[in-house]
mmCIF file of C-alpha atoms in Angstrom:
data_model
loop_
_atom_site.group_PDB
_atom_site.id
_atom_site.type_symbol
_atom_site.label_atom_id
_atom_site.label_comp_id
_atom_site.label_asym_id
_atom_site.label_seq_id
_atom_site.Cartn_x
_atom_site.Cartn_y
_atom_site.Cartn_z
ATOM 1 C CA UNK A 60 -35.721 1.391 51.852
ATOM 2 C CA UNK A 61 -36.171 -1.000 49.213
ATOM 3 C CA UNK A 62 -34.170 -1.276 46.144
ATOM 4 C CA UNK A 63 -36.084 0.650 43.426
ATOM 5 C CA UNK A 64 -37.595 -1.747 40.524
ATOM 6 C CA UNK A 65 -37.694 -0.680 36.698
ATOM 7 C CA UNK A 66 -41.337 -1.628 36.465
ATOM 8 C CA UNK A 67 -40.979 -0.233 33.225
ATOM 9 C CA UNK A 68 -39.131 -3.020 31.549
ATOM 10 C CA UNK A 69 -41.113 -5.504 33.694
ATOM 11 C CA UNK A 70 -44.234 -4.104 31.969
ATOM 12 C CA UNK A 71 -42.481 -4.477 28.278
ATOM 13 C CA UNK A 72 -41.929 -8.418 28.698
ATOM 14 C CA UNK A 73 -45.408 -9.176 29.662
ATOM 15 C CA UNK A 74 -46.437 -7.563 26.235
ATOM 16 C CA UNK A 75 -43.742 -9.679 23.909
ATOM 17 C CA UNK A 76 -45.911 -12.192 21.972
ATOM 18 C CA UNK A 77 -44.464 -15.866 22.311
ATOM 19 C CA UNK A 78 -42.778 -17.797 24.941
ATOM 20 C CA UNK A 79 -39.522 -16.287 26.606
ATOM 21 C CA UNK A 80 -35.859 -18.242 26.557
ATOM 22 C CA UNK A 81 -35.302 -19.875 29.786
ATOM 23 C CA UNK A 82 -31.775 -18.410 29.781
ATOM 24 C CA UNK A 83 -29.805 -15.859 27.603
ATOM 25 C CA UNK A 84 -30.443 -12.235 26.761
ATOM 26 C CA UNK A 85 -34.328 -11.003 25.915
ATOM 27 C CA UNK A 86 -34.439 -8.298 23.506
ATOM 28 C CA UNK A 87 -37.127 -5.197 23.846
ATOM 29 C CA UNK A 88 -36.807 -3.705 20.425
ATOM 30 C CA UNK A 89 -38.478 -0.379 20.070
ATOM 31 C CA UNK A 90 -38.568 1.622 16.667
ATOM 32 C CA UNK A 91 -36.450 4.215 16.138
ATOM 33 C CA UNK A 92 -37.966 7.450 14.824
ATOM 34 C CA UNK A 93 -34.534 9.994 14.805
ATOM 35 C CA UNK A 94 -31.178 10.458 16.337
ATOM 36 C CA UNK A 95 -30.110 6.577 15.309
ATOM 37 C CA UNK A 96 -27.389 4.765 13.232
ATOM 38 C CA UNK A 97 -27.561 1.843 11.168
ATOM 39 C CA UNK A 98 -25.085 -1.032 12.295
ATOM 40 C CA UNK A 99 -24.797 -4.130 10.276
ATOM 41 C CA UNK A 100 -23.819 -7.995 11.880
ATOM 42 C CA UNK A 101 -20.425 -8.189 10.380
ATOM 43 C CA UNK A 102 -19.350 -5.609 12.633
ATOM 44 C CA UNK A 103 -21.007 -5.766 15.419
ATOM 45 C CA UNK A 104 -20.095 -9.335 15.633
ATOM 46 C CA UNK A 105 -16.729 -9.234 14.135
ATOM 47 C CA UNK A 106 -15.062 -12.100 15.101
ATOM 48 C CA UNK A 107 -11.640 -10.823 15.091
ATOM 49 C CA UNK A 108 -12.026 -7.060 16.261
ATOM 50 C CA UNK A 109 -11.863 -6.101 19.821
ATOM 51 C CA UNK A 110 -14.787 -4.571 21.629
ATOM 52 C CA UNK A 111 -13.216 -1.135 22.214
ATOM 53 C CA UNK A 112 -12.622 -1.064 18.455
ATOM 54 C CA UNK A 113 -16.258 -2.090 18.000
ATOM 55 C CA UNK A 114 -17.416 0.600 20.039
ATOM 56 C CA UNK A 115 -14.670 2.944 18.426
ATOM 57 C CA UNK A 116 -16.583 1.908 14.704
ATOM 58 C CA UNK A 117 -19.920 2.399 16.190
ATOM 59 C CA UNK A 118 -18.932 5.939 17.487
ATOM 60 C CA UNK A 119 -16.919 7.075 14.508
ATOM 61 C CA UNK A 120 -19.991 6.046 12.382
ATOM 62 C CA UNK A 121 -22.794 7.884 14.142
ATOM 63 C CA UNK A 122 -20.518 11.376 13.945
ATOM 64 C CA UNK A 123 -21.368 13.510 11.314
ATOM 65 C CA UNK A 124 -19.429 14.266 7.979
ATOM 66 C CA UNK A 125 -16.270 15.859 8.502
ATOM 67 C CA UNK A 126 -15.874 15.365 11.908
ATOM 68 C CA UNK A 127 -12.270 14.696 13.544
ATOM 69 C CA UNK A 128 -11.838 11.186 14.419
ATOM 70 C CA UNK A 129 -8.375 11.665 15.275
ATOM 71 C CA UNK A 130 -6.307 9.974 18.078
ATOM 72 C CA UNK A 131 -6.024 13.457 19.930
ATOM 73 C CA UNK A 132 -9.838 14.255 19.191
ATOM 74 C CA UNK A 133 -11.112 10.740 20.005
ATOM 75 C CA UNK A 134 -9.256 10.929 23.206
ATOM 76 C CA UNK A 135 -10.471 14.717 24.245
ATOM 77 C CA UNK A 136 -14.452 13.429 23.605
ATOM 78 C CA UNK A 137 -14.461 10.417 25.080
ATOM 79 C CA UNK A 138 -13.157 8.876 28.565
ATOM 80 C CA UNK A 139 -10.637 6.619 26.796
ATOM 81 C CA UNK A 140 -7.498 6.970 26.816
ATOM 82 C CA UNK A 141 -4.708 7.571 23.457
ATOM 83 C CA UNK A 142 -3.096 3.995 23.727
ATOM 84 C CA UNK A 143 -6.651 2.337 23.692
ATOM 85 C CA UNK A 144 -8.183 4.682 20.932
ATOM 86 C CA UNK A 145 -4.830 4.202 18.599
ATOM 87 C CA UNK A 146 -4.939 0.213 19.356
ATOM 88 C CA UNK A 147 -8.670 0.170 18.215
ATOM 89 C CA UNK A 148 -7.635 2.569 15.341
ATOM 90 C CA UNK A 149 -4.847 -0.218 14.508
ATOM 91 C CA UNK A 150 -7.540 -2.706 14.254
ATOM 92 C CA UNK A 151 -10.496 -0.995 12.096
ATOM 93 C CA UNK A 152 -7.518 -0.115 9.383
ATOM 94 C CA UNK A 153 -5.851 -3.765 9.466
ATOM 95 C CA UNK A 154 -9.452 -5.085 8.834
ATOM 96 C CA UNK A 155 -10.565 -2.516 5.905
ATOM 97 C CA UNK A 156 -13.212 -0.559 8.042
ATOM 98 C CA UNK A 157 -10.884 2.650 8.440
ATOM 99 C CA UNK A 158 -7.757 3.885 5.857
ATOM 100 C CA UNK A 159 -6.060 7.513 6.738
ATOM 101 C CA UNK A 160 -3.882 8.736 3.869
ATOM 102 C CA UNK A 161 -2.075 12.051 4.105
ATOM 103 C CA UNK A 162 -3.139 14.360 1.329
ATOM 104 C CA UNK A 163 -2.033 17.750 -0.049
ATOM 105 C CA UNK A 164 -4.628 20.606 -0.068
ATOM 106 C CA UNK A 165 -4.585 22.822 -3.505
ATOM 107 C CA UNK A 166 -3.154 25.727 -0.785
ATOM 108 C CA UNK A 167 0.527 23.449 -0.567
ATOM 109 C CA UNK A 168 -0.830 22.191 3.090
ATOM 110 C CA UNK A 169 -0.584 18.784 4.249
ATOM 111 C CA UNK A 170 -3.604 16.810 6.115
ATOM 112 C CA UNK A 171 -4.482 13.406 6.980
ATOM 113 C CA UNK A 172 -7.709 12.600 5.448
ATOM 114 C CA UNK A 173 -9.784 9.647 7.407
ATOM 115 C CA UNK A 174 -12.148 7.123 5.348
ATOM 116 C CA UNK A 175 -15.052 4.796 7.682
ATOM 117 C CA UNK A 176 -16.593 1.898 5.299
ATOM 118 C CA UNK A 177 -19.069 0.200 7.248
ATOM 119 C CA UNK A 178 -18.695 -2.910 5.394
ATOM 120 C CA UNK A 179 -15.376 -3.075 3.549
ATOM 121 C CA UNK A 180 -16.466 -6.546 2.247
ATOM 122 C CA UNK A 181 -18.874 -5.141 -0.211
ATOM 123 C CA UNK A 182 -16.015 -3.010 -2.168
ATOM 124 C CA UNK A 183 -14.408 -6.214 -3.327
ATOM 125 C CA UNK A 184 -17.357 -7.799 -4.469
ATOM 126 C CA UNK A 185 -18.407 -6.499 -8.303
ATOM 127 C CA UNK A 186 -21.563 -4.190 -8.877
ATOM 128 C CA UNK A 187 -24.141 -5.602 -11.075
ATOM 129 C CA UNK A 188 -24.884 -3.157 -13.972
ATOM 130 C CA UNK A 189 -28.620 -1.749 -12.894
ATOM 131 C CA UNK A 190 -31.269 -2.784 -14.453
ATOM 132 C CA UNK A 191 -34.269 -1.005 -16.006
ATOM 133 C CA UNK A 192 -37.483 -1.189 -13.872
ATOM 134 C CA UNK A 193 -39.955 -3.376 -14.734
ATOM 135 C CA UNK A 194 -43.592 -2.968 -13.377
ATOM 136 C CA UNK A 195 -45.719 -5.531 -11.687
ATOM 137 C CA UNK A 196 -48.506 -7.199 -13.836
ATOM 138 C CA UNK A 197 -51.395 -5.218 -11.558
ATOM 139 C CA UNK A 198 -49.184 -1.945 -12.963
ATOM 140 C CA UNK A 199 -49.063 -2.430 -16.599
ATOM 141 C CA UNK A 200 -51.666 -0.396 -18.744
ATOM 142 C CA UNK A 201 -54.176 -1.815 -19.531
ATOM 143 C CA UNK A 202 -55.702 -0.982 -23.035
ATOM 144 C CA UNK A 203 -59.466 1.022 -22.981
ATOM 145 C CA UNK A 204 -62.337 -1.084 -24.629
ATOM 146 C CA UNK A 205 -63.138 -0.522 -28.225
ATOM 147 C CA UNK A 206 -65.702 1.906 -28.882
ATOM 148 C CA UNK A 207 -66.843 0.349 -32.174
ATOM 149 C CA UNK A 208 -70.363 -1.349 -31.810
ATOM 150 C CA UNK A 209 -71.233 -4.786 -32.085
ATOM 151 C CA UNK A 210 -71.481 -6.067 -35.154
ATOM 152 C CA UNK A 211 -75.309 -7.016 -36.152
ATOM 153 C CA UNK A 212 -76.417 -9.951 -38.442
ATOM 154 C CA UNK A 213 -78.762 -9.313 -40.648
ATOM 155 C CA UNK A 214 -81.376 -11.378 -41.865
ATOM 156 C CA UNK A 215 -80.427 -13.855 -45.046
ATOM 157 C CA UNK A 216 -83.748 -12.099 -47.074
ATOM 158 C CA UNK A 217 -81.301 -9.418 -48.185
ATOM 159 C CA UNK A 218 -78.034 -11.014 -49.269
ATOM 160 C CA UNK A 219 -75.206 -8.530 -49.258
ATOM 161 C CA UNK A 220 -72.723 -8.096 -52.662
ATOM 162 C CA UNK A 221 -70.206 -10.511 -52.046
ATOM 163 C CA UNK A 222 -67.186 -8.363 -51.109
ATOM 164 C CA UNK A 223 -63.979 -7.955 -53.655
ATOM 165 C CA UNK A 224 -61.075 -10.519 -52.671
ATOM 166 C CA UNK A 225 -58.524 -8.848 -50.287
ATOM 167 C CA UNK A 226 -54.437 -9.632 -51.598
ATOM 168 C CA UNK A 227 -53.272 -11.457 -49.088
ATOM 169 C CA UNK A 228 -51.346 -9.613 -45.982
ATOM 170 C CA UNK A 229 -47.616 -8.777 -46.664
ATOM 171 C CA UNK A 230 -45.272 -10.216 -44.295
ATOM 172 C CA UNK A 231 -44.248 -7.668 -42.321
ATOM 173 C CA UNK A 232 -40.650 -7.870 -41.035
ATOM 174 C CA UNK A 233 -40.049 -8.814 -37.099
ATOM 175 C CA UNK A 234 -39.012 -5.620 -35.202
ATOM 176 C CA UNK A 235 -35.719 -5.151 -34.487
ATOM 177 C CA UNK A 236 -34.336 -6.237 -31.078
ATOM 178 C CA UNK A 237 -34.109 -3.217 -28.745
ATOM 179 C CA UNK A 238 -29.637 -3.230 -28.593
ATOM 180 C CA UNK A 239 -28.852 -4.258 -25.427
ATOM 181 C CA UNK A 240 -26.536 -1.936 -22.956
ATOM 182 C CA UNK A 241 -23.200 -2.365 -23.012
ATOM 183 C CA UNK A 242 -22.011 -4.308 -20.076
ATOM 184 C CA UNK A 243 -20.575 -1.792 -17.463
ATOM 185 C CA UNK A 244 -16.907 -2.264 -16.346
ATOM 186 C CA UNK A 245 -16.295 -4.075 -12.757
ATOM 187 C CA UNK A 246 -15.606 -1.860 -9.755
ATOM 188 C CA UNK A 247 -12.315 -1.664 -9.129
ATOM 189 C CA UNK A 248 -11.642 -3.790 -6.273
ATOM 190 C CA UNK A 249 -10.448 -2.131 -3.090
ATOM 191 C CA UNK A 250 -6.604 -1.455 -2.731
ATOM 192 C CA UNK A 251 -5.213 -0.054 0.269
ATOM 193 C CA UNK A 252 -2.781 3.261 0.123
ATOM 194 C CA UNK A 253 -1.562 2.558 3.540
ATOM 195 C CA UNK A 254 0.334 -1.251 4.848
ATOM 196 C CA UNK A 255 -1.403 -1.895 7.742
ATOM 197 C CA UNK A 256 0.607 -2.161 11.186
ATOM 198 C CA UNK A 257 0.647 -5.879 10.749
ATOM 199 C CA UNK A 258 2.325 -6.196 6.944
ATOM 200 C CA UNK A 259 5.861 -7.876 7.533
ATOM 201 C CA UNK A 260 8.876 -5.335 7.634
ATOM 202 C CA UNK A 261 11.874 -5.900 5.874
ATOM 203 C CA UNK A 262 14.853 -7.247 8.386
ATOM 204 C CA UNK A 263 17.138 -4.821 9.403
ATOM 205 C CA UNK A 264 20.556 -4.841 7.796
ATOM 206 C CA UNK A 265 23.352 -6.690 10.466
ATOM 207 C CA UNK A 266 25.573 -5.543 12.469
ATOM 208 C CA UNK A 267 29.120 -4.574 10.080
ATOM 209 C CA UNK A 268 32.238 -6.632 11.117
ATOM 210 C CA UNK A 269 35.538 -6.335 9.854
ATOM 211 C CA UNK A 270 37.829 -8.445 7.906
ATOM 212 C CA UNK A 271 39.960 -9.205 11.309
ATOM 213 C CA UNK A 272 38.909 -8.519 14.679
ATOM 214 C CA UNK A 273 42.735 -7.983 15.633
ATOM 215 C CA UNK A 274 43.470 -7.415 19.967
ATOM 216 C CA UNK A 275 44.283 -3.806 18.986
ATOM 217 C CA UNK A 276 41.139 -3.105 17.362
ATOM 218 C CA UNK A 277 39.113 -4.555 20.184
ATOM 219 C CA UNK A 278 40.969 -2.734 22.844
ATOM 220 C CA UNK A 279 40.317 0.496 21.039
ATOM 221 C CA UNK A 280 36.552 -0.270 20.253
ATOM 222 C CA UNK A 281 36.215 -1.143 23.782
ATOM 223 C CA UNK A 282 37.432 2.239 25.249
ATOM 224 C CA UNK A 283 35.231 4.016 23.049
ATOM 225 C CA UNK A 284 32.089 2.421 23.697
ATOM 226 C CA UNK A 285 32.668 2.516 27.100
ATOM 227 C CA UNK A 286 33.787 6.461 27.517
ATOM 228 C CA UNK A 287 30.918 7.326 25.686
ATOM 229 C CA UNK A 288 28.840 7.923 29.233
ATOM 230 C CA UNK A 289 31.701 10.772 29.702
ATOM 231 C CA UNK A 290 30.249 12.596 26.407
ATOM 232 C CA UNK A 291 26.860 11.952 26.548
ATOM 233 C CA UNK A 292 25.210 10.768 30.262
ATOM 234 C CA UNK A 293 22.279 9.016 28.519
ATOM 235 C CA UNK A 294 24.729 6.786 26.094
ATOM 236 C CA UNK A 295 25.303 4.063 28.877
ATOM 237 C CA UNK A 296 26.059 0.667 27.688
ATOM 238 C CA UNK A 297 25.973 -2.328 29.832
ATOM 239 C CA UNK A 298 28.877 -4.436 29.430
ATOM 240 C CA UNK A 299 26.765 -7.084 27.291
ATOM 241 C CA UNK A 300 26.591 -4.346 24.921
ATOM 242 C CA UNK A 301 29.620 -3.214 24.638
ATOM 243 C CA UNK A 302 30.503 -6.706 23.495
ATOM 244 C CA UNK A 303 28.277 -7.061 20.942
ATOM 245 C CA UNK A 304 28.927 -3.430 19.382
ATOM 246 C CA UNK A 305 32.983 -3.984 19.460
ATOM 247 C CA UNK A 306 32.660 -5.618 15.779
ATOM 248 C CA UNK A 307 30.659 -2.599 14.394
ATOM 249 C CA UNK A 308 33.132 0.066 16.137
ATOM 250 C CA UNK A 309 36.385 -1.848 14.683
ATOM 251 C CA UNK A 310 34.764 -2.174 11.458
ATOM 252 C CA UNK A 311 34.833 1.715 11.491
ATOM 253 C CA UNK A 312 38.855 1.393 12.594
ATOM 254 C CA UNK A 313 39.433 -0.618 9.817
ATOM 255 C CA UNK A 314 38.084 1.972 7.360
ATOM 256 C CA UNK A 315 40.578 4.370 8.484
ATOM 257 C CA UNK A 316 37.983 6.023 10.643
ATOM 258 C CA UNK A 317 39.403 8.204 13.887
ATOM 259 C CA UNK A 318 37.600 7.321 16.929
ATOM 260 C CA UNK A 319 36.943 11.252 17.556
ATOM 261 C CA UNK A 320 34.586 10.759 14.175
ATOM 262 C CA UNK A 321 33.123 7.623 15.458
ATOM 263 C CA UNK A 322 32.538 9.186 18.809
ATOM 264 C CA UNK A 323 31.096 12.655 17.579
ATOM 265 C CA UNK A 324 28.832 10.161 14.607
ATOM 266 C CA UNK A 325 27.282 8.395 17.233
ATOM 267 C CA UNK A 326 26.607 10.976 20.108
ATOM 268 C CA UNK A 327 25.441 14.237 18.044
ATOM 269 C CA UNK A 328 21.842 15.042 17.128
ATOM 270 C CA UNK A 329 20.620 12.329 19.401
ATOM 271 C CA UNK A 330 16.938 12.852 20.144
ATOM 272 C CA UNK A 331 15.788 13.763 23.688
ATOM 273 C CA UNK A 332 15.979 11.137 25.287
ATOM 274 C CA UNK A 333 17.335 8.028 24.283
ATOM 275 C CA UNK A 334 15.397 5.635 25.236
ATOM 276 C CA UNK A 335 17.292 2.654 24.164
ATOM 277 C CA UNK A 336 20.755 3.509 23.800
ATOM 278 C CA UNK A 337 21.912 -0.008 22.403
ATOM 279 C CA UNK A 338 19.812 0.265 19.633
ATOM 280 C CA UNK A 339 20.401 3.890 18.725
ATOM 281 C CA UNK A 340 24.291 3.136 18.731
ATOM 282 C CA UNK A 341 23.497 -0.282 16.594
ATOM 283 C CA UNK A 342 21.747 1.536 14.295
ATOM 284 C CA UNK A 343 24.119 4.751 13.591
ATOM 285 C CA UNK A 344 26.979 2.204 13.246
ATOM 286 C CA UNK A 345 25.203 0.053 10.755
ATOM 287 C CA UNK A 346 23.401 2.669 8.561
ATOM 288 C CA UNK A 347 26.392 5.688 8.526
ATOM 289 C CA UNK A 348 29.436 3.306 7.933
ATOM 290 C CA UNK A 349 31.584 4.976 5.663
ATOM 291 C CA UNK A 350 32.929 3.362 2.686
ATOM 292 C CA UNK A 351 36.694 2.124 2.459
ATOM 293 C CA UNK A 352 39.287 4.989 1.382
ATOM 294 C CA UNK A 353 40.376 4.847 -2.228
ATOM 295 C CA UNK A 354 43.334 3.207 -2.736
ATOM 296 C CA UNK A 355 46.556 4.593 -4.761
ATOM 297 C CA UNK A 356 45.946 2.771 -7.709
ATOM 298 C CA UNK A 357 41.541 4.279 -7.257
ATOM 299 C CA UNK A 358 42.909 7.426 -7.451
ATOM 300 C CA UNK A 359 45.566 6.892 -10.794
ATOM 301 C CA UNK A 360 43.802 8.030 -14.104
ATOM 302 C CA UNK A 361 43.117 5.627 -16.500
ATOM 303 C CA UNK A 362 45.898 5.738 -20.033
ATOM 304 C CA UNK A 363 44.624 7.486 -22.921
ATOM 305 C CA UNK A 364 43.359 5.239 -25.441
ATOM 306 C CA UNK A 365 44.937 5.754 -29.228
ATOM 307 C CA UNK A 366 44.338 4.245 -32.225
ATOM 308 C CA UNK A 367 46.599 1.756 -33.038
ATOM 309 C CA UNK A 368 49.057 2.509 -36.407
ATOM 310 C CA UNK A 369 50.011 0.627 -38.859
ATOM 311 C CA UNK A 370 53.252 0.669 -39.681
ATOM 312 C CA UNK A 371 54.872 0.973 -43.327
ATOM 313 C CA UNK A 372 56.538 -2.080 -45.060
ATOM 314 C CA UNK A 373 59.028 -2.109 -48.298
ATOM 315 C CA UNK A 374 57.219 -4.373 -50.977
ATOM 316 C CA UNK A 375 59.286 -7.056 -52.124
ATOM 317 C CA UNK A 376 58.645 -6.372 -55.674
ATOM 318 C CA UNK A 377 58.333 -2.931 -56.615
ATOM 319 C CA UNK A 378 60.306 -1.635 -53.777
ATOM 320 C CA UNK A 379 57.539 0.744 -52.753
ATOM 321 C CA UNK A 380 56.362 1.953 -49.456
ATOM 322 C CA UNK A 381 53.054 0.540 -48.444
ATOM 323 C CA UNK A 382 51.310 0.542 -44.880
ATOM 324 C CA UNK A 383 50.259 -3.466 -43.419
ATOM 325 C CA UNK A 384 51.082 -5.333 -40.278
ATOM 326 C CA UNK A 385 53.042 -7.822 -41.644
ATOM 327 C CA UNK A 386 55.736 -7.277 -44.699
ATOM 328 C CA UNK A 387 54.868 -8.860 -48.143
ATOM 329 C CA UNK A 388 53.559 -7.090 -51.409
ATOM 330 C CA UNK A 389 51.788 -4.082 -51.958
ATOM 331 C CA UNK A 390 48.649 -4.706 -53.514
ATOM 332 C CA UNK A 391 49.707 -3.434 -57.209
ATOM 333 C CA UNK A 392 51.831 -6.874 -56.861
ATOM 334 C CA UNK A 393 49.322 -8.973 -55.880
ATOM 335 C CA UNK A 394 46.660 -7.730 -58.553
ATOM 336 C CA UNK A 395 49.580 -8.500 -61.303
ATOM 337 C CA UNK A 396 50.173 -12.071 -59.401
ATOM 338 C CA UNK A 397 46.417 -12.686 -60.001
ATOM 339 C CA UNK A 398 46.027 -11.692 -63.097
ATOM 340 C CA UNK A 399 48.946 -13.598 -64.418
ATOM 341 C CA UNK A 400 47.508 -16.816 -62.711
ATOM 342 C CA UNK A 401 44.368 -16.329 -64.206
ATOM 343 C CA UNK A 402 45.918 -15.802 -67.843
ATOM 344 C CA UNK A 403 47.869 -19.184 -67.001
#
C-alpha cells in the first residue's frame, strides 16, 4: 500500500496568493474562532530561553486562572519530567516571565502564590496618562441649517428709516482654558521579591585553623576524623579529606573542646542520607565552632568606681581647716590678699 498523502494541506498551498519560498517553512494561517491563546514574538522567539521553557510559557499561559502550575502539577499533566519542568521554571523567573512568592492566607496558612507576565518588558516601561477621546472629523456634529428666511431687498421707491446707531460690541473676555489633568504618577517599575537562581551568593566562610597546628593536635584530629565511620557508617572520609578537615578539628582542640563533643557535634541530627559527607563535616565545623573559654581575668569583676575626695589642708594664715588638693590658703585669705592689692 501506498503511503497515505494529506491532500488536505496540498489543496491549502495551491490557494495562497503570491509566489512560494523556494526553501524554508510555508505558513497556512487559518483564523481562530475559540479555544486559542495569544502569544507575542518576544517569547516565542526569545533568544535566550530554552524551548522546553518556551513551551512551558505557552502552556502555563493558555491554563485558566487559578490553575496549579506547580513543579508536582506540571509534572502529573504533562509527559515531562520534574528536573525538566523546574529547569524551564528556573528560566521563565530569571527572565521576568514567572515570580512565585510565598504568601500568608488571612486563616495563618502558608502558600506559594505563582505570577505569568507575558511580556515582563512592558512593566518597566512608564504608562502614558490616557487621553480623552477625540472624534474623527466625519463624527463631529454638525450644526442644523438656520430656519430664518432669506433676507429680501426691497425696492429703493420706499426708503426705510435709517436705523438708530448700535454702541459698539463690548469686548468680551477669552474663555478660560479648560485646567489641564494633573499628570499621573509613573508605574512603579517592576522589582522582583524573589533573587533569581542565577544572583551571585555570598562565599562561604573558610575553613577555621588554629593558632598552631602542633603534632599532638594533628594526631588527635586525625583519629577522630577517621573513627567517625565507627559512629556513623555514612560519615566516611577519604584520606584527602581527612587532611584537609585536620585544621578545622584542632581548631576545636584548641578551644578546649573534648573530642566526644566534637564527635557527637558533627554526627547527630544528620539528615538521611548524607550525600556528601565532606561537606556536611566542613560545614558543622565551620558554622558551630564554639568561642574560646573565658579566661581568669574574663571572669574577675570589674573595681567599683568612687568618687575621688579631696582631702583637707591647714591654711597657712588663719590656721583653719579647708578642703583642696594642694596646701595653700583658704579662700577667706586669698579674698583679703586681693583686696589689699587692689587698695595698694
Amino acid at each position: 500500500m501506498d503511503t497515505p498523502q494529506n491532500t488536505a494541506l496540498t489543496r491549502a498551498l495551491t490557494e495562497l496568493p503570491g509566489p512560494l519560498p523556494a526553501r524554508g517553512v510555508i505558513h497556512i494561517a487559518i483564523r481562530h474562532t475559540d479555544r486559542f491563546t495569544v502569544v507575542g514574538n518576544d517569547l516565542a522567539q526569545h533568544p535566550g530561553l530554552s524551548t522546553a521553557a518556551v513551551g512551558f510559557a505557552v502552556r502555563i499561559q493558555s491554563l485558566p486562572q487559578g490553575t496549579e502550575v506547580g513543579i508536582k502539577a506540571l509534572a502529573a499533566r504533562f509527559p515531562e519530567g520534574e528536573k525538566l519542568i523546574a529547569a524551564a521554571l528556573r528560566e521563565l523567573e530569571a527572565h521576568g516571565y514567572l515570580q512565585r512568592a510565598r504568601t500568608r492566607l488571612p486563616n495563618g496558612r502558608i502558600v506559594t502564590r505563582t505570577v505569568f507576565c507575558n511580556q515582563p518588558a512592558a512593566l518597566l516601561r512608564p504608562r502614558a496618562a490616557a487621553a480623552p477621546p477625540q472624534l474623527p472629523p466625519a463624527a463631529r456634529p454638525i450644526a442644523p441649517p438656520s430656519l430664518m428666511p432669506e433676507p429680501t431687498v426691497e425696492p429703493e421707491a420706499s426708503p426705510e428709516p435709517e436705523p438708530e446707531p448700535t454702541p459698539d460690541p463690548v469686548a468680551r473676555p477669552d474663555p478660560p482654558a479648560p485646567l489641564a489633568a494633573p499628570p499621573q504618577a509613573a508605574a512603579p517599575p517592576f522589582v522582583r521579591l524573589v533573587p533569581p537562581p542565577t544572583a551571585p551568593k555570598p562565599p562561604r566562610p573558610p575553613l577555621p585553623r588554629p593558632r598552631e597546628l602542633t603534632p599532638e593536635l594533628e594526631r588527635i584530629s586525625t583519629a577522630l576524623l577517621s573513627g567517625l565511620r565507627h559512629h556513623a557508617p555514612q560519615f566516611t572520609l577519604s584520606e584527602e579529606h581527612v587532611r584537609e578537615l585536620v585544621p578545622g578539628v584542632a581548631a576545636w582542640l584548641e578551644r578546649d573542646a573534648h573530642p566526644d563533643t566534637i564527635r557527637h557535634t558533627l554526627t547527630t541530627n544528620a539528615p538521611e542520607p548524607v550525600n556528601y559527607p565532606y561537606q556536611f563535616v566542613k560545614h558543622r565545623l565551620t558554622v558551630l565552632l564554639p568561642p574560646p573559654l573565658p579566661g581568669a581575668h574574663d571572669l574577675t569583676p570589674p573595681p567599683a568606681r568612687r568618687n575621688p575626695v579631696t582631702p583637707f589642708q591647714t591654711c597657712d594664715g588663719c590656721e583653719r581647716a579647708f578642703r583642696a588638693p594642694t596646701p595653700g590658703h583658704c579662700r577667706d585669705c586669698r579674698n583679703e590678699v586681693a583686696y589689699a592689692q587692689a587698695a595698694a
